PDB file of C-alpha atoms in Angstrom:
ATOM      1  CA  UNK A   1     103.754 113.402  99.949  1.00  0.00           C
ATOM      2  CA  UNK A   2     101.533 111.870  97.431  1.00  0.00           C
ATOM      3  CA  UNK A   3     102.638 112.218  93.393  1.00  0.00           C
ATOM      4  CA  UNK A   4     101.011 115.196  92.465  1.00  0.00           C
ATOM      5  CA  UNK A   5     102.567 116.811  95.358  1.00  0.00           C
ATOM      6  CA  UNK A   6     105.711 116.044  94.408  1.00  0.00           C
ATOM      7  CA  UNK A   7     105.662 116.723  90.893  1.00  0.00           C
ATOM      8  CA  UNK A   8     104.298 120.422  91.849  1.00  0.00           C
ATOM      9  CA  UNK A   9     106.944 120.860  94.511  1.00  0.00           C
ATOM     10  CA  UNK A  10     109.551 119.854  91.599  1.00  0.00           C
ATOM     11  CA  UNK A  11     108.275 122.104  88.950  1.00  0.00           C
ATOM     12  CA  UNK A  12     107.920 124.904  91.371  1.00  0.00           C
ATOM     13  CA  UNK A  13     112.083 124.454  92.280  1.00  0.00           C
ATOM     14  CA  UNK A  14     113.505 124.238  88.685  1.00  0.00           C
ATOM     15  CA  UNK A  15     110.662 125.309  86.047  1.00  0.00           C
ATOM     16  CA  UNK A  16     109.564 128.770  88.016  1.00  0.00           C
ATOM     17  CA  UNK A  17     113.099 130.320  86.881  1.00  0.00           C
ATOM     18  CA  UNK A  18     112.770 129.554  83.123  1.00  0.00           C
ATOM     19  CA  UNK A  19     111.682 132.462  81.867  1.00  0.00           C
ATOM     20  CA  UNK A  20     112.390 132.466  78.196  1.00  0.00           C
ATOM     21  CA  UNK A  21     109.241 132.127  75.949  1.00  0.00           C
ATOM     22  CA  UNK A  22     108.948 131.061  72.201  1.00  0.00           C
ATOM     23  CA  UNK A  23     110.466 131.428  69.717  1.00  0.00           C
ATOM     24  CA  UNK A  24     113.847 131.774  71.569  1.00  0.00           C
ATOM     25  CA  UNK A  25     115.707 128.775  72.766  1.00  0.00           C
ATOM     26  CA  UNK A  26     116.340 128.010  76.370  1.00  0.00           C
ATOM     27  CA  UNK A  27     119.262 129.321  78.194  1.00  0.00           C
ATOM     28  CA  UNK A  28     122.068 127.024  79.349  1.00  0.00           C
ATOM     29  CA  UNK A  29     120.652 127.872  82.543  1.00  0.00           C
ATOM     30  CA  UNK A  30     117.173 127.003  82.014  1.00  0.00           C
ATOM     31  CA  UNK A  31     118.149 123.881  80.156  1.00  0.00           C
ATOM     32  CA  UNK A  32     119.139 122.519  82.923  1.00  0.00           C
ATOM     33  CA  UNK A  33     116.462 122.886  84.762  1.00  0.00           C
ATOM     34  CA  UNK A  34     114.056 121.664  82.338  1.00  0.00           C
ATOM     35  CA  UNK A  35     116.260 118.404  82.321  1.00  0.00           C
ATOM     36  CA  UNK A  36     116.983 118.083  86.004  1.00  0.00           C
ATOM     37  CA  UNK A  37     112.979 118.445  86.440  1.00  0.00           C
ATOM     38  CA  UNK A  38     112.037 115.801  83.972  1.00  0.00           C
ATOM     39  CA  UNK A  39     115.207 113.159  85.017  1.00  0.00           C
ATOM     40  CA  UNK A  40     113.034 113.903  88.648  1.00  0.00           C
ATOM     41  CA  UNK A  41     109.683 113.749  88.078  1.00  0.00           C
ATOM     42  CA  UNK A  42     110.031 110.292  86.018  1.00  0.00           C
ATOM     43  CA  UNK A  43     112.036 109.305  89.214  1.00  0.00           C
ATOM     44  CA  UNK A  44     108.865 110.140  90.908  1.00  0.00           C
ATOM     45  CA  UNK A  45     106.373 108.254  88.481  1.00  0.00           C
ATOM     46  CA  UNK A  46     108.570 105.204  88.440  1.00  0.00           C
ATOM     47  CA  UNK A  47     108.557 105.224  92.156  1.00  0.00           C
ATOM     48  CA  UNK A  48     104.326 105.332  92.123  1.00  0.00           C
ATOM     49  CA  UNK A  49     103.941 102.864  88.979  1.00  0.00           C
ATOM     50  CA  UNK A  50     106.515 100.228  91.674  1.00  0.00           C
ATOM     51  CA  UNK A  51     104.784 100.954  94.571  1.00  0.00           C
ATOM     52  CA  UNK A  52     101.090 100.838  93.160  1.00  0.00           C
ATOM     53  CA  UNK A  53     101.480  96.949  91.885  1.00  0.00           C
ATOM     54  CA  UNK A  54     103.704  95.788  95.706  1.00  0.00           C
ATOM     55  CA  UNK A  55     100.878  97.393  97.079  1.00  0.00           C
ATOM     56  CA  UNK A  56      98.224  95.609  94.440  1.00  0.00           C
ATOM     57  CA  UNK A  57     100.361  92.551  95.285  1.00  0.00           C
ATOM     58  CA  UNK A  58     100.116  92.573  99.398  1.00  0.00           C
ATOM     59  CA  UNK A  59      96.910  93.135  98.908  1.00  0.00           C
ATOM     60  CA  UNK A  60      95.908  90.076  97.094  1.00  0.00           C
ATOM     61  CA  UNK A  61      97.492  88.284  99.645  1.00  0.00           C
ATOM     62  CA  UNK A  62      95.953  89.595 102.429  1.00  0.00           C
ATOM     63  CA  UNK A  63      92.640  88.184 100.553  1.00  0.00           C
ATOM     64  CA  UNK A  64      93.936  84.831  99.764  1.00  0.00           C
ATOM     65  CA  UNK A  65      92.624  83.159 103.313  1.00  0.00           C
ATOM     66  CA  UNK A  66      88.941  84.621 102.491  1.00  0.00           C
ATOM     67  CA  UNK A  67      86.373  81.552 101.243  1.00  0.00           C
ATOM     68  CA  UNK A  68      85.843  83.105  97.956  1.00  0.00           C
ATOM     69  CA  UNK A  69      88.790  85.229  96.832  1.00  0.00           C
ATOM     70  CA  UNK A  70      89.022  87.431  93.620  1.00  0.00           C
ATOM     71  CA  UNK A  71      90.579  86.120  90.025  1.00  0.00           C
ATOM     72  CA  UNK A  72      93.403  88.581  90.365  1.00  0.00           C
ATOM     73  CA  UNK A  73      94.243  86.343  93.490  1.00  0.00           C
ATOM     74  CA  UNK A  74      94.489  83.046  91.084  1.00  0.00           C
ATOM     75  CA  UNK A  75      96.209  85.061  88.793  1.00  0.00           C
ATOM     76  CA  UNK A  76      99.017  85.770  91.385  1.00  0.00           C
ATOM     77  CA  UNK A  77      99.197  82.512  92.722  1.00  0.00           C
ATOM     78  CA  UNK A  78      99.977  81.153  89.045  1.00  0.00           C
ATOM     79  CA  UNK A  79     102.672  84.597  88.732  1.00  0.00           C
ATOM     80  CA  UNK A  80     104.486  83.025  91.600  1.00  0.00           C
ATOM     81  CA  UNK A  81     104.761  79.997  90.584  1.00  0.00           C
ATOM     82  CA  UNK A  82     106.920  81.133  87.713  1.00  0.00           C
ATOM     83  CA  UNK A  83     109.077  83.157  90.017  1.00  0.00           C
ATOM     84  CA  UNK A  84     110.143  80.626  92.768  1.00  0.00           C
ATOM     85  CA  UNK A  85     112.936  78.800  91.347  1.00  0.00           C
ATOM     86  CA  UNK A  86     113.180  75.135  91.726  1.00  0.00           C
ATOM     87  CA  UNK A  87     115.445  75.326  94.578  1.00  0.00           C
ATOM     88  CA  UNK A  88     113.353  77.039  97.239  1.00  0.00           C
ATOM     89  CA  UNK A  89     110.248  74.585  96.566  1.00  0.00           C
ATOM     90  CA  UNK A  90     109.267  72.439  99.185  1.00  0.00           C
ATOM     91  CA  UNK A  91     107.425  69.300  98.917  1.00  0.00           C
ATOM     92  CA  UNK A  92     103.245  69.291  97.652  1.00  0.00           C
ATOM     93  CA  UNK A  93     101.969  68.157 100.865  1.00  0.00           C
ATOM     94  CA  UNK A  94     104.165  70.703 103.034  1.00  0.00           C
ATOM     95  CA  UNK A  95     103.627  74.163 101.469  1.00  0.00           C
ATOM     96  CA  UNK A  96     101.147  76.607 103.211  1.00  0.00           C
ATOM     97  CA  UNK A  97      99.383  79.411 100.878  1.00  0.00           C
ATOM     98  CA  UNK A  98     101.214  81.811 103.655  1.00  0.00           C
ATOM     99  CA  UNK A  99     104.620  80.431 103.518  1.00  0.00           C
ATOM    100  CA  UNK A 100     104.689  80.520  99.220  1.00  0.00           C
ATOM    101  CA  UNK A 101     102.949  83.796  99.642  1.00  0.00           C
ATOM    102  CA  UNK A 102     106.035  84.981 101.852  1.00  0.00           C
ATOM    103  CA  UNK A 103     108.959  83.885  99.658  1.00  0.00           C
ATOM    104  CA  UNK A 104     107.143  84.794  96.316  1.00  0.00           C
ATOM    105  CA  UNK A 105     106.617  88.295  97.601  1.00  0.00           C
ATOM    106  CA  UNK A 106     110.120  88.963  98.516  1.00  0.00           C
ATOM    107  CA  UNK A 107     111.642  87.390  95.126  1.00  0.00           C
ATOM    108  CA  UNK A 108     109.127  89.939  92.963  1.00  0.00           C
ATOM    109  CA  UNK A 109     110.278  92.532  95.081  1.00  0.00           C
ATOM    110  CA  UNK A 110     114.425  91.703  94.356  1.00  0.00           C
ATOM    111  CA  UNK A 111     113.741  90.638  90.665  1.00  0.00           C
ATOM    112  CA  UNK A 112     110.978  92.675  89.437  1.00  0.00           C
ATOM    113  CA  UNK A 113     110.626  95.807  91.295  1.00  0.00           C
ATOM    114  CA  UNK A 114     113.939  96.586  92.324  1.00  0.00           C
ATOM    115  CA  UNK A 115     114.861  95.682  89.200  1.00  0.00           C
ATOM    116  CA  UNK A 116     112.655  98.004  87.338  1.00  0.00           C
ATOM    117  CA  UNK A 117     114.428 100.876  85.376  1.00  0.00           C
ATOM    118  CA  UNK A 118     112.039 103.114  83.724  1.00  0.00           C
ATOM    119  CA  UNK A 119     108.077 103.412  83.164  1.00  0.00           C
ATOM    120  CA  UNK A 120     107.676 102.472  79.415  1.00  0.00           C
ATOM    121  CA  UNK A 121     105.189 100.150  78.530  1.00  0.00           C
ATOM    122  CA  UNK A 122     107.985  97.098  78.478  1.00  0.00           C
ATOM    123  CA  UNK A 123     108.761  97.969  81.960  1.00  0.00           C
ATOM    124  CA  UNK A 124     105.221  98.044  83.063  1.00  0.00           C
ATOM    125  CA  UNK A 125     104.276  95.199  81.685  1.00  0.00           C
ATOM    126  CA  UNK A 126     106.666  92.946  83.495  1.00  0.00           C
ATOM    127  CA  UNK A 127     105.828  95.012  86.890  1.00  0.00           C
ATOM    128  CA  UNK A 128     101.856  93.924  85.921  1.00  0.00           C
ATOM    129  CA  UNK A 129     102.858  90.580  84.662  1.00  0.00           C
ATOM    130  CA  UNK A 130     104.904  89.301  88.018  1.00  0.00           C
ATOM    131  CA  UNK A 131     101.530  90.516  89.735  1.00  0.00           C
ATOM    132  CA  UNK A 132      99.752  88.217  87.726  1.00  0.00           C
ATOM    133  CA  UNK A 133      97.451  90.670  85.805  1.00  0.00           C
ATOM    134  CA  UNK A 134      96.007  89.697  82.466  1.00  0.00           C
ATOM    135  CA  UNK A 135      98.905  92.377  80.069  1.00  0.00           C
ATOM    136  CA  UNK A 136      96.032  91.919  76.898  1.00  0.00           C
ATOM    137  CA  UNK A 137      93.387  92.807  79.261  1.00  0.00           C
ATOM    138  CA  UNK A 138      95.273  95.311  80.827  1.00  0.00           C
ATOM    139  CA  UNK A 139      97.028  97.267  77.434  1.00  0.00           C
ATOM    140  CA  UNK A 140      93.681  97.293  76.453  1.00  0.00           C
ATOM    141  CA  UNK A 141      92.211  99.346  78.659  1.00  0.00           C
ATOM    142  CA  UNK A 142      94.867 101.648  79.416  1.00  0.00           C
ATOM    143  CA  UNK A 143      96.597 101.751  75.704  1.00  0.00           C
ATOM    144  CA  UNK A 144      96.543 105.685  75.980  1.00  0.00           C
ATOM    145  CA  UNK A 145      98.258 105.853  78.882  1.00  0.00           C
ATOM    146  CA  UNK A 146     100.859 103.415  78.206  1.00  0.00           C
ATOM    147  CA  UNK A 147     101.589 105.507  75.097  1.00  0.00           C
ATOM    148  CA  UNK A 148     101.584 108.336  77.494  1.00  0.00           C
ATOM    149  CA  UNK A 149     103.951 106.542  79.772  1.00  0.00           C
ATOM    150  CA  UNK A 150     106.161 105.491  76.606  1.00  0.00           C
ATOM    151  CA  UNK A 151     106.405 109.686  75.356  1.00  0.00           C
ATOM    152  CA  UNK A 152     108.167 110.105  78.816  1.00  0.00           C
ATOM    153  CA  UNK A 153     110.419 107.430  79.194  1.00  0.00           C
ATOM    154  CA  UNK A 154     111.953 108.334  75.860  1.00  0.00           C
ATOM    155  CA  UNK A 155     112.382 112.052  76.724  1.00  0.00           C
ATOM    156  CA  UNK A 156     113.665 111.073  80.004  1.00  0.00           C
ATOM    157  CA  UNK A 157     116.132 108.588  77.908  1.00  0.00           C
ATOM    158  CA  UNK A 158     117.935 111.434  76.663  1.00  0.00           C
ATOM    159  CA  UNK A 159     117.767 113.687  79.900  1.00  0.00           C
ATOM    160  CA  UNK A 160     119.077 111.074  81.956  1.00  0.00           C
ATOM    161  CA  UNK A 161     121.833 109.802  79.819  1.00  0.00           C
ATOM    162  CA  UNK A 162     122.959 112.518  78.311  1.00  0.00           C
ATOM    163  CA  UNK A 163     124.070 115.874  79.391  1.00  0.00           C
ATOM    164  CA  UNK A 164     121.655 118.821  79.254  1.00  0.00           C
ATOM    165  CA  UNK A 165     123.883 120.933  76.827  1.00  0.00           C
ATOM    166  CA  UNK A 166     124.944 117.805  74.755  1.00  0.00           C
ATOM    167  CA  UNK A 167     124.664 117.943  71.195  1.00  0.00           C
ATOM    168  CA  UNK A 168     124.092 114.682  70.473  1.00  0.00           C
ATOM    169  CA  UNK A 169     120.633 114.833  71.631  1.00  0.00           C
ATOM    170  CA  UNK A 170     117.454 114.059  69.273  1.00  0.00           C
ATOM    171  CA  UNK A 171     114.307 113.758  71.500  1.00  0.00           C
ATOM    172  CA  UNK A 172     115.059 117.417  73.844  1.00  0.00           C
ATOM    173  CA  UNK A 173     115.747 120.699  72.182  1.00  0.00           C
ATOM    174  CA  UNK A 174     116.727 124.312  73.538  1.00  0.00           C
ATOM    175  CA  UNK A 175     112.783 124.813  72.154  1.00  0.00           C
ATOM    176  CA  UNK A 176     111.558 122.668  74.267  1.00  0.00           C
ATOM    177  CA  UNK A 177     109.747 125.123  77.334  1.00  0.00           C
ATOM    178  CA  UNK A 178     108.288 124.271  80.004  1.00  0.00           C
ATOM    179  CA  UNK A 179     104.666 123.931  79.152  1.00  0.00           C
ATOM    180  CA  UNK A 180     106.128 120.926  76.853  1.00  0.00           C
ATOM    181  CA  UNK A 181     107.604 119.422  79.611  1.00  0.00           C
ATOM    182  CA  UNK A 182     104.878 119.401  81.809  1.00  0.00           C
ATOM    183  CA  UNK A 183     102.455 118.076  79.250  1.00  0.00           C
ATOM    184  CA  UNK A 184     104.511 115.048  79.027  1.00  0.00           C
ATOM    185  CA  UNK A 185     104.945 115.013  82.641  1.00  0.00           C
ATOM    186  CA  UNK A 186     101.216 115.587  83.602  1.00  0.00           C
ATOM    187  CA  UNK A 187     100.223 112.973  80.898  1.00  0.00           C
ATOM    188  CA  UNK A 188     102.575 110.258  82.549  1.00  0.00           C
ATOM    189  CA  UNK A 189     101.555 110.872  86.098  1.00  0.00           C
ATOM    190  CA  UNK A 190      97.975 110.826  85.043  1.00  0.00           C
ATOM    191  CA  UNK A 191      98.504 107.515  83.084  1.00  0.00           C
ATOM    192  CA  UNK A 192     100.144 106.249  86.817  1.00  0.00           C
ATOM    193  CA  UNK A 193      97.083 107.230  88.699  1.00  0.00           C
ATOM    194  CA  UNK A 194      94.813 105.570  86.181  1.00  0.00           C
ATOM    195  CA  UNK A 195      96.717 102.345  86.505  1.00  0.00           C
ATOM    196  CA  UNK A 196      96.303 102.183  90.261  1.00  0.00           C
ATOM    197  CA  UNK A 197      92.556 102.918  89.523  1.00  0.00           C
ATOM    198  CA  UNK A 198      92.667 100.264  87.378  1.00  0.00           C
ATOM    199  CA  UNK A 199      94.047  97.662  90.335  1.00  0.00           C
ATOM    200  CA  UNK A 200      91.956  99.072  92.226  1.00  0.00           C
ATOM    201  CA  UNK A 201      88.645  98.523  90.366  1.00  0.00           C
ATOM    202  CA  UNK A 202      89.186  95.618  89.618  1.00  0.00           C
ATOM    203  CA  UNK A 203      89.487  94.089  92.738  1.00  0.00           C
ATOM    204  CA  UNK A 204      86.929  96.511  94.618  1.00  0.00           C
ATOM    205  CA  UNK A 205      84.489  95.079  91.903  1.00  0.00           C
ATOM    206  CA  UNK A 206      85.261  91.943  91.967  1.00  0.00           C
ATOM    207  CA  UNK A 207      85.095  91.624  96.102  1.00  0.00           C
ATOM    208  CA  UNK A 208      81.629  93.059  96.209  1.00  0.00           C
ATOM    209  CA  UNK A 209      80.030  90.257  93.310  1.00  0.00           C
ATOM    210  CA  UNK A 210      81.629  87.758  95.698  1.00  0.00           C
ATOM    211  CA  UNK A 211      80.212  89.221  98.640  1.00  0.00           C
ATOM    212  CA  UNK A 212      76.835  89.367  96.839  1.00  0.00           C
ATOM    213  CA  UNK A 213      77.012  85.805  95.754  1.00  0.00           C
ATOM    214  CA  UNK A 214      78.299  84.120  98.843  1.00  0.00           C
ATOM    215  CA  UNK A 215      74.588  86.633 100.774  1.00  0.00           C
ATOM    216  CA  UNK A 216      73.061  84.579  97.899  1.00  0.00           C
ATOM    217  CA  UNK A 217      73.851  80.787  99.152  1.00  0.00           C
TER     218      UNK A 217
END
């Protein structure tokens, strides 16, 4: 089920029973659910935002035998080479582009993405970084939606940590309905879909200029 699926199959479960509208505040029923569907739906988003750059990741491997490759494939050789520790190098003149590509791949998967708690712009930014994408390049063009990303991951802070009739909350109120939610919701799954874009672009774009150039020679 892809992410807007889920998200819709999530709100239709807990937000369809809130039925309290403005200016009252939220039962201690339909407090709940407004929590229990945002703690779930950033589950869902930070599932997406991990899987989108392992998936950006294989893929730049699987172009890394090709005579002219893509930067983002330089850019992930030189990630890895920050993330294999000293101990599981081999020698210069034994390594194989396959056999780094294999051991590098399964440490970012142990230390970055199962690592990964969350889908604020910190947490992002190591996911992009152990990838080997260019962050300044990268915050740049997607600046709204990491501030999108960042509204979440602070709501879902106090949803997640907290419990839903707590008083010691600041960020969630008994006024917050369910349009709220979604926005921030929406926003954030949006700003996931326009990262994978992103990946996607970039290498798409990149792959056809090489194609063009190596027609050209």
């Amino acid at each position: 089920m892809d992410l807007v699926a889920q998200i819709k199959l999530i709100d239709a479960r807990l937000l369809s029973a809130v039925t309290t509208a403005f200016p009252d505040p939220l039962t201690d029923e339909e407090k709940v659910a407004v929590n229990a569907y945002l703690v779930l739906a950033h589950a869902c988003i930070e599932e997406f935002l991990e899987d989108t750059f392992l998936e950006h990741v294989q893929r730049l491997i699987d172009l890394m035998d090709r005579p002219l490759v893509p930067r983002e494939v330089a850019g992930l050789f030189l990630a890895f080479g920050t993330i294999i520790p000293e101990k599981k190098r081999i020698p210069y003149a034994k390594r194989e582009r396959a056999g780094v590509a294999n051991v590098a791949l399964t440490l970012y998967k142990a230390s970055t993405i199962d690592m990964n708690h969350g889908v604020k712009p910190a947490k992002v930014r190591t996911l992009a970084e152990g990838a080997g994408v260019s962050w300044p390049e990268f915050e740049s063009a997607l600046a709204a939606q990491l501030a999108d990303l960042d509204t979440l991951g602070a709501k879902r802070g106090e949803a997640g940590h907290l419990g839903p009739l707590t008083m010691k909350a600041t960020k969630l109120s008994r006024r917050d309905y369910p349009d709220n939610v979604r926005g921030w919701v929406h926003d954030a799954r949006d700003a996931g879909l326009a990262i994978r874009t992103y990946l996607d672009d970039r290498v798409a774009g990149q792959c056809r200029c090489l194609v063009a150039f190596d027609a050209s020679v």
